[in-house]
Each structure stands twice: as structure tokens, then as C-alpha cells.
Amino acid sequence: MSRGLTTLRGRSALVTGGASGIGAALGKALVAAGCHVVLADLDGAGAERTAVGLAGPGSARGVGLDVTDADAVEAVVAGIVEEYGRIDLVFNNAGITLIGDTEQLSLAQWNAIIDVNIRGVVHGVTAAYPRMVAQGSGHLINTASMGGLMAAGLLTSYVMTKHAVVGLSLALRSEAAAHGVGVTVVCPAAVDTPILDKGEFGSISGRDYYLKGQGIKKPVDPDALAARVLQAVVADEAVVIEPRQARLAYRLQRFAPGLVRRASVSFVAKQRRGAAR
Ligand SMILES: NC(=O)c1ccc[n+]([C@@H]2O[C@H](COP(=O)([O-])OP(=O)(O)OC[C@H]3O[C@@H](n4cnc5c(N)ncnc54)[C@H](O)[C@@H]3O)[C@@H](O)[C@H]2O)c1
């Protein structure tokens, strides 16, 4: 964990996209570790339901928040500082996906994914990072994806946004360290959440793409990922890549980039054939 944060117990935390999936699992793990958590989500009622279901020793409450609204993100972070006197952990986790052939993607869809996946993270950073610098401690945790490290076709807009999140996180980490602030970027492959069935705009099936196409029999369990992320925060790790198969693929890309690029072309062709059947 970054300087000044030696334990999770008693920390104040914000998790965006906290109503569902990875965000909800992070909320559960944080409350179990003794943190006071605000679960913020476009689905405010869902965030409240998720928060109510979490058992102590920490606490949780849910709020409605659209991360594309910078003023609203600022207000939520300011509210946490007012309540707890500081903001310790911010998980910029809310995200959307779009899957299909890029020639069918409208400008409105490009802008929507940029707004949530890039600007949403920037809004979390602009609201929390200066406060963490002033405190001399804190930790930002940004959920990117394996798509932020490897370039998977048919997910082009998503891949672009997640590469941006990886770049932001690693660059900021290098300047934040001197202020006692940590930055961790989370890069999972398929995780068992509702997002696997969202964002299809053509004939490609998200679930087939993320699982069958990549030979993944079982997607990562969100609770297991959340536990791994909290471990990485405590250890102040730069990047979390899960599962092992994803770490191996990332290593292969570094050592045999041509092979991986050729495999990506075949992978796209296979997905299109699957969709055409
Ligand atoms: N599940 C996976 O396979 C996987 C893999 C890699 C990365 N990710 C990333 O993990 C993050 C969480 O996704 P998930 O898998 O839990 O999906 P999910 O769909 O279960 O949860 C995403 C949550 O974000 C919320 N959200 C969407 N737009 C928002 C906005 N504008 N403001 C506030 N909240 C908003 C949704 O309402 C939803 O509750 C995303 O950034 C996603 O890209 C997921």
C-alpha cells in the first residue's frame, strides 16, 4: 500500500460501477476489510440494494452517479471527505463495452464509450488525486482490462479506451509515488459479470467472443478478483492481470508480437464465421 496507508480497516472508499459485477464484489471485499464504502452507479437503486446486502465490520451506502458528469463525481468525493475527513481509496471501475464490426459503430457510440471509460476515469482522478496529494496518501485503482494491454479486434473502441486507462494509470503512478499516493491498474480477461452479455451492436456474441473464442472454460470469479485487487493495493502493485492464462498471453505478445498479431486476425475471422452460422 502507498505511504501512509498501512491497513484497509477504517479507510474511506469510493467504488464507481458499484451496483454490479466487479464493483459490487469490490464493495463486499472492502466492507469485509473494515472500509467505509460509497458504491456509486448510474443504477442508483441497484447500488443501494448492493450496499444494503453487505455485512460489516465496515459500512456501505449506495448512491446514484453518472461518471460522465464531472461535477457529480466531484460532489460525491467532496461528500466522502466531509463525512470521513479524507478520501483513501478510489476505484474508477464503471465501464461499458461495445462489441462488433467497427464500420457499424456510430459516432454517438464512439463518444459514449469515450465518455464513460476514459472521461469517467479522468473525472475520478481530477476529483480525488489532488486531495490525495494534499493528504500525502491515498490509492487510485482503475479498472482497465486485458483489452488495455492487448489489441483484440471487434472490440476496437473498447480496446482504445482501456489502453488509455492503462497509460493514464502507469504514468500517474510514476509521479504520484513522490506524494505517497499509489496507483494500480486492473487488467482482467473475462470475469463472470453481466457485462459479458452487454454492448453487442452487430451479430457477434459477446459471451462467445470472451469465452468460447478464447478457450476460456470458466470466467474469473468477481469475488476472487476483488480479493486479488485488495491484495495488490496493500502491496502497492502497479498492474493486476488475471487469470494466469491472461498473464501468459501478455507475455507471449511481448516475446512473439508477430505471432500474436497473426493469431488476432484469425481470431476475428473465426468470430465472424461463428456469427454467420
Ligand atoms: N467482466 C469482464 O469480463 C471484464 C473484463 C475486463 C474489464 N472489465 C471492466 O470492469 C469494469 C466493471 O465491469 P463489470 O464486468 O463489473 O460489468 P457490469 O456491467 O456488471 O458493471 C458495470 C457497472 O457500471 C455501471 N455504469 C455504466 N455506466 C456508468 C456511468 N456512466 N456512471 C456510473 N456507472 C456506470 C453499470 O450500471 C454497472 O453497474 C468495467 O470497467 C469493465 O470494462 C470487465
XYZ file of C-alpha atoms and ligand atoms in Angstrom:
321
model
C 0.000 0.000 0.000
C 1.148 3.520 -0.641
C 2.857 5.531 2.100
C 0.526 6.429 4.960
C -1.937 3.561 4.338
C -0.803 0.521 6.283
C -4.166 -1.168 6.659
C -7.548 -1.167 4.915
C -9.504 -1.031 8.168
C -11.249 2.297 8.715
C -10.451 3.656 5.238
C -12.927 5.686 3.217
C -13.515 4.382 -0.281
C -15.451 5.150 -3.454
C -16.278 2.424 -5.973
C -17.855 3.552 -9.245
C -19.946 0.998 -11.084
C -20.568 -0.408 -7.613
C -24.067 -1.794 -8.213
C -22.973 -4.826 -10.206
C -20.211 -7.252 -11.125
C -16.650 -6.324 -10.205
C -17.696 -3.101 -8.440
C -20.176 -4.934 -6.208
C -17.531 -7.579 -5.415
C -15.020 -4.836 -4.552
C -17.619 -3.267 -2.245
C -18.188 -6.580 -0.500
C -14.458 -7.181 -0.008
C -13.843 -3.619 1.199
C -16.655 -3.740 3.769
C -15.365 -7.105 4.985
C -11.917 -5.487 5.360
C -13.410 -2.718 7.528
C -13.652 0.132 4.992
C -16.425 2.717 4.760
C -17.540 2.495 1.169
C -19.691 4.537 -1.165
C -20.953 2.400 -4.044
C -21.785 4.825 -6.862
C -23.576 3.764 -10.011
C -25.760 5.020 -12.832
C -28.181 2.482 -11.377
C -28.571 4.243 -8.028
C -31.299 1.898 -6.780
C -29.075 -1.078 -7.661
C -26.150 0.499 -5.780
C -28.370 0.964 -2.717
C -29.571 -2.654 -2.907
C -25.992 -3.911 -3.187
C -24.866 -1.738 -0.245
C -27.729 -2.908 1.992
C -26.728 -6.536 1.426
C -23.143 -6.084 2.670
C -22.061 -7.225 6.120
C -19.507 -5.347 8.322
C -17.127 -4.675 10.039
C -17.044 -1.733 7.605
C -20.059 0.027 6.138
C -21.532 0.788 2.729
C -24.075 3.082 1.180
C -25.202 3.324 -2.415
C -25.671 6.498 -4.446
C -26.723 7.322 -7.989
C -23.839 8.720 -10.053
C -23.111 9.175 -13.721
C -19.311 9.193 -14.046
C -19.591 11.175 -17.288
C -20.743 14.133 -15.145
C -17.554 15.693 -13.699
C -19.443 17.923 -11.234
C -21.381 14.960 -9.876
C -18.180 12.921 -9.360
C -16.595 15.912 -7.606
C -19.661 16.227 -5.334
C -19.539 12.541 -4.318
C -15.810 12.743 -3.490
C -16.327 16.040 -1.595
C -19.153 14.365 0.371
C -16.854 11.494 1.400
C -14.173 13.952 2.547
C -16.786 15.880 4.533
C -18.027 12.693 6.192
C -14.717 10.944 6.920
C -12.223 13.789 6.810
C -10.324 12.166 3.919
C -10.589 10.057 0.794
C -8.356 6.992 0.941
C -9.328 4.666 -1.903
C -10.997 5.445 -5.226
C -11.889 2.601 -7.563
C -12.615 4.050 -11.006
C -14.384 0.935 -12.142
C -17.575 1.922 -14.022
C -17.337 0.887 -17.641
C -19.274 -0.147 -20.713
C -18.367 -2.298 -23.676
C -19.161 -2.349 -27.387
C -18.579 -5.428 -29.482
C -18.938 -5.791 -33.239
C -17.545 -4.650 -36.591
C -16.197 -1.117 -36.308
C -17.693 0.032 -39.631
C -21.107 -0.356 -37.982
C -20.164 1.772 -34.975
C -21.815 5.215 -34.914
C -20.056 8.377 -33.773
C -22.536 8.552 -30.888
C -21.385 5.084 -29.754
C -17.706 6.088 -30.014
C -18.442 9.175 -27.914
C -20.447 7.203 -25.362
C -17.648 4.721 -24.696
C -15.041 7.503 -24.557
C -17.241 9.424 -22.100
C -17.718 6.536 -19.678
C -14.472 4.580 -19.973
C -11.998 7.452 -20.391
C -13.648 10.655 -19.162
C -15.304 8.746 -16.302
C -11.853 7.728 -15.034
C -10.449 11.229 -15.604
C -13.305 12.662 -13.529
C -12.455 10.291 -10.675
C -8.801 11.313 -10.910
C -9.458 15.073 -11.021
C -11.805 14.817 -8.026
C -9.657 12.553 -5.856
C -5.990 12.849 -6.834
C -5.346 16.481 -5.758
C -6.971 15.682 -2.411
C -4.791 12.584 -2.013
C -1.697 14.641 -2.867
C -2.713 17.174 -0.200
C -3.264 14.330 2.320
C 0.083 12.773 1.426
C -1.623 9.389 0.998
C -4.304 7.522 -0.893
C -4.685 4.959 -3.631
C -6.368 5.125 -7.023
C -7.409 1.827 -8.572
C -8.518 1.976 -12.189
C -10.290 -0.958 -13.816
C -8.927 -1.318 -17.349
C -8.972 -4.786 -18.965
C -6.743 -7.224 -20.826
C -8.057 -5.115 -23.709
C -5.869 -2.349 -22.282
C -2.753 -4.458 -22.826
C -3.619 -6.454 -25.940
C -5.433 -5.309 -29.086
C -8.443 -7.516 -29.731
C -10.360 -6.795 -32.959
C -14.157 -6.362 -32.905
C -13.667 -4.615 -29.559
C -11.734 -1.725 -31.121
C -13.412 1.207 -29.355
C -13.267 -0.601 -26.000
C -9.619 -1.543 -26.531
C -8.785 2.101 -27.285
C -10.409 3.309 -24.061
C -8.759 0.643 -21.940
C -5.305 1.359 -23.411
C -5.918 4.973 -22.353
C -6.721 3.842 -18.810
C -3.541 1.736 -18.637
C -1.444 4.679 -19.919
C -3.039 7.133 -17.519
C -2.569 4.779 -14.582
C 1.071 3.875 -15.197
C 2.141 7.442 -15.979
C 0.306 8.838 -12.962
C 1.755 6.104 -10.750
C 5.259 7.283 -11.571
C 4.547 10.861 -10.481
C 2.164 10.008 -7.613
C 4.715 7.916 -5.705
C 6.582 11.006 -4.506
C 3.331 12.253 -2.930
C 2.690 8.988 -1.094
C -0.183 8.134 -3.454
C -0.463 4.717 -5.097
C -1.991 3.856 -8.454
C -2.949 0.343 -9.527
C -4.473 -0.669 -12.849
C -6.599 -3.813 -13.027
C -6.455 -5.802 -16.277
C -8.669 -8.879 -16.135
C -9.703 -11.128 -19.008
C -13.294 -12.400 -18.898
C -14.901 -12.000 -15.472
C -18.268 -13.560 -14.688
C -20.426 -10.399 -14.665
C -23.428 -9.088 -16.636
C -21.106 -7.118 -18.961
C -20.433 -10.349 -20.905
C -23.938 -10.015 -22.372
C -23.879 -6.250 -22.988
C -22.738 -3.938 -25.769
C -23.435 -6.090 -28.833
C -24.239 -3.884 -31.833
C -23.853 -6.389 -34.666
C -24.040 -10.141 -34.983
C -21.030 -11.019 -32.804
C -21.989 -12.637 -29.499
C -20.086 -11.136 -26.563
C -20.264 -14.275 -24.467
C -18.968 -16.461 -27.351
C -16.219 -13.921 -28.083
C -14.995 -13.563 -24.485
C -15.273 -17.224 -23.518
C -15.525 -19.818 -26.312
C -13.382 -17.865 -28.768
C -10.506 -17.594 -26.304
C -10.874 -21.125 -24.966
C -11.885 -19.865 -21.521
C -13.956 -22.544 -19.808
C -14.691 -20.597 -16.677
C -14.610 -16.792 -16.422
C -12.851 -15.252 -13.395
C -14.998 -15.147 -10.256
C -15.607 -11.454 -9.331
C -15.087 -12.126 -5.606
C -11.742 -13.815 -6.303
C -10.721 -10.865 -8.484
C -11.765 -8.365 -5.786
C -9.682 -10.223 -3.186
C -6.698 -10.180 -5.553
C -7.158 -6.435 -6.196
C -7.205 -5.587 -2.487
C -4.070 -7.670 -2.033
C -2.460 -5.627 -4.847
C -3.500 -2.363 -3.200
C -1.957 -3.384 0.118
C 1.242 -4.458 -1.697
C 1.131 -1.296 -3.898
C 1.366 -3.318 -7.136
C 1.258 -1.450 -10.443
C -0.733 -3.891 -12.580
C -3.077 -6.783 -11.842
C -3.547 -9.283 -14.684
C -5.956 -12.170 -14.101
C -6.235 -15.086 -14.697
C -2.954 -16.902 -15.324
C -3.935 -17.587 -18.954
C -4.092 -13.807 -19.497
C -0.645 -13.311 -17.970
C 0.717 -15.980 -20.330
C -0.961 -14.337 -23.359
C 0.505 -10.956 -22.366
C 3.965 -12.490 -22.044
C 3.593 -14.179 -25.442
C 2.685 -10.832 -27.002
C 5.878 -9.272 -25.660
C 8.108 -12.065 -26.884
C 6.328 -13.008 -30.124
C 4.312 -9.934 -31.227
C 4.067 -11.064 -34.881
C 2.615 -14.416 -33.850
C 0.002 -12.741 -31.654
C -0.937 -10.251 -34.409
C -1.461 -13.116 -36.880
C -3.487 -15.044 -34.300
C -5.657 -11.928 -33.756
C -6.539 -11.795 -37.453
C -7.578 -15.485 -37.426
C -9.496 -14.934 -34.213
C -11.590 -12.150 -35.796
C -12.275 -14.325 -38.865
C -13.365 -17.194 -36.610
C -15.742 -14.914 -34.670
C -17.311 -13.640 -37.903
C -17.765 -17.208 -39.198
C -19.395 -18.138 -35.868
C -21.758 -15.161 -36.162
C -22.642 -16.053 -39.751
C -23.689 -19.612 -38.814
N -16.447 -8.598 -16.760
C -15.393 -8.647 -17.548
O -15.175 -9.627 -18.273
C -14.405 -7.507 -17.570
C -13.115 -7.754 -18.044
C -12.201 -6.707 -18.086
C -12.568 -5.463 -17.612
N -13.825 -5.243 -17.146
C -14.160 -3.898 -16.672
O -14.632 -3.986 -15.355
C -15.442 -2.856 -15.065
C -16.697 -3.315 -14.363
O -17.454 -4.097 -15.270
P -18.298 -5.376 -14.842
O -17.740 -6.531 -15.542
O -18.453 -5.430 -13.380
O -19.676 -5.030 -15.580
P -21.129 -4.718 -15.044
O -21.897 -4.361 -16.256
O -21.605 -5.809 -14.169
O -20.907 -3.425 -14.134
C -20.626 -2.169 -14.656
C -21.373 -1.153 -13.810
O -21.025 0.154 -14.286
C -22.195 0.931 -14.251
N -22.083 2.075 -15.159
C -22.126 2.076 -16.512
N -22.051 3.329 -16.984
C -21.942 4.135 -15.894
C -21.843 5.534 -15.727
N -21.871 6.371 -16.771
N -21.740 6.026 -14.465
C -21.763 5.201 -13.403
N -21.882 3.871 -13.509
C -21.972 3.352 -14.741
C -23.319 -0.017 -14.662
O -24.593 0.472 -14.276
C -22.907 -1.282 -13.957
O -23.497 -1.385 -12.684
C -15.667 -2.147 -16.396
O -14.818 -1.023 -16.468
C -15.277 -3.188 -17.411
O -14.829 -2.629 -18.624
C -14.754 -6.252 -17.091
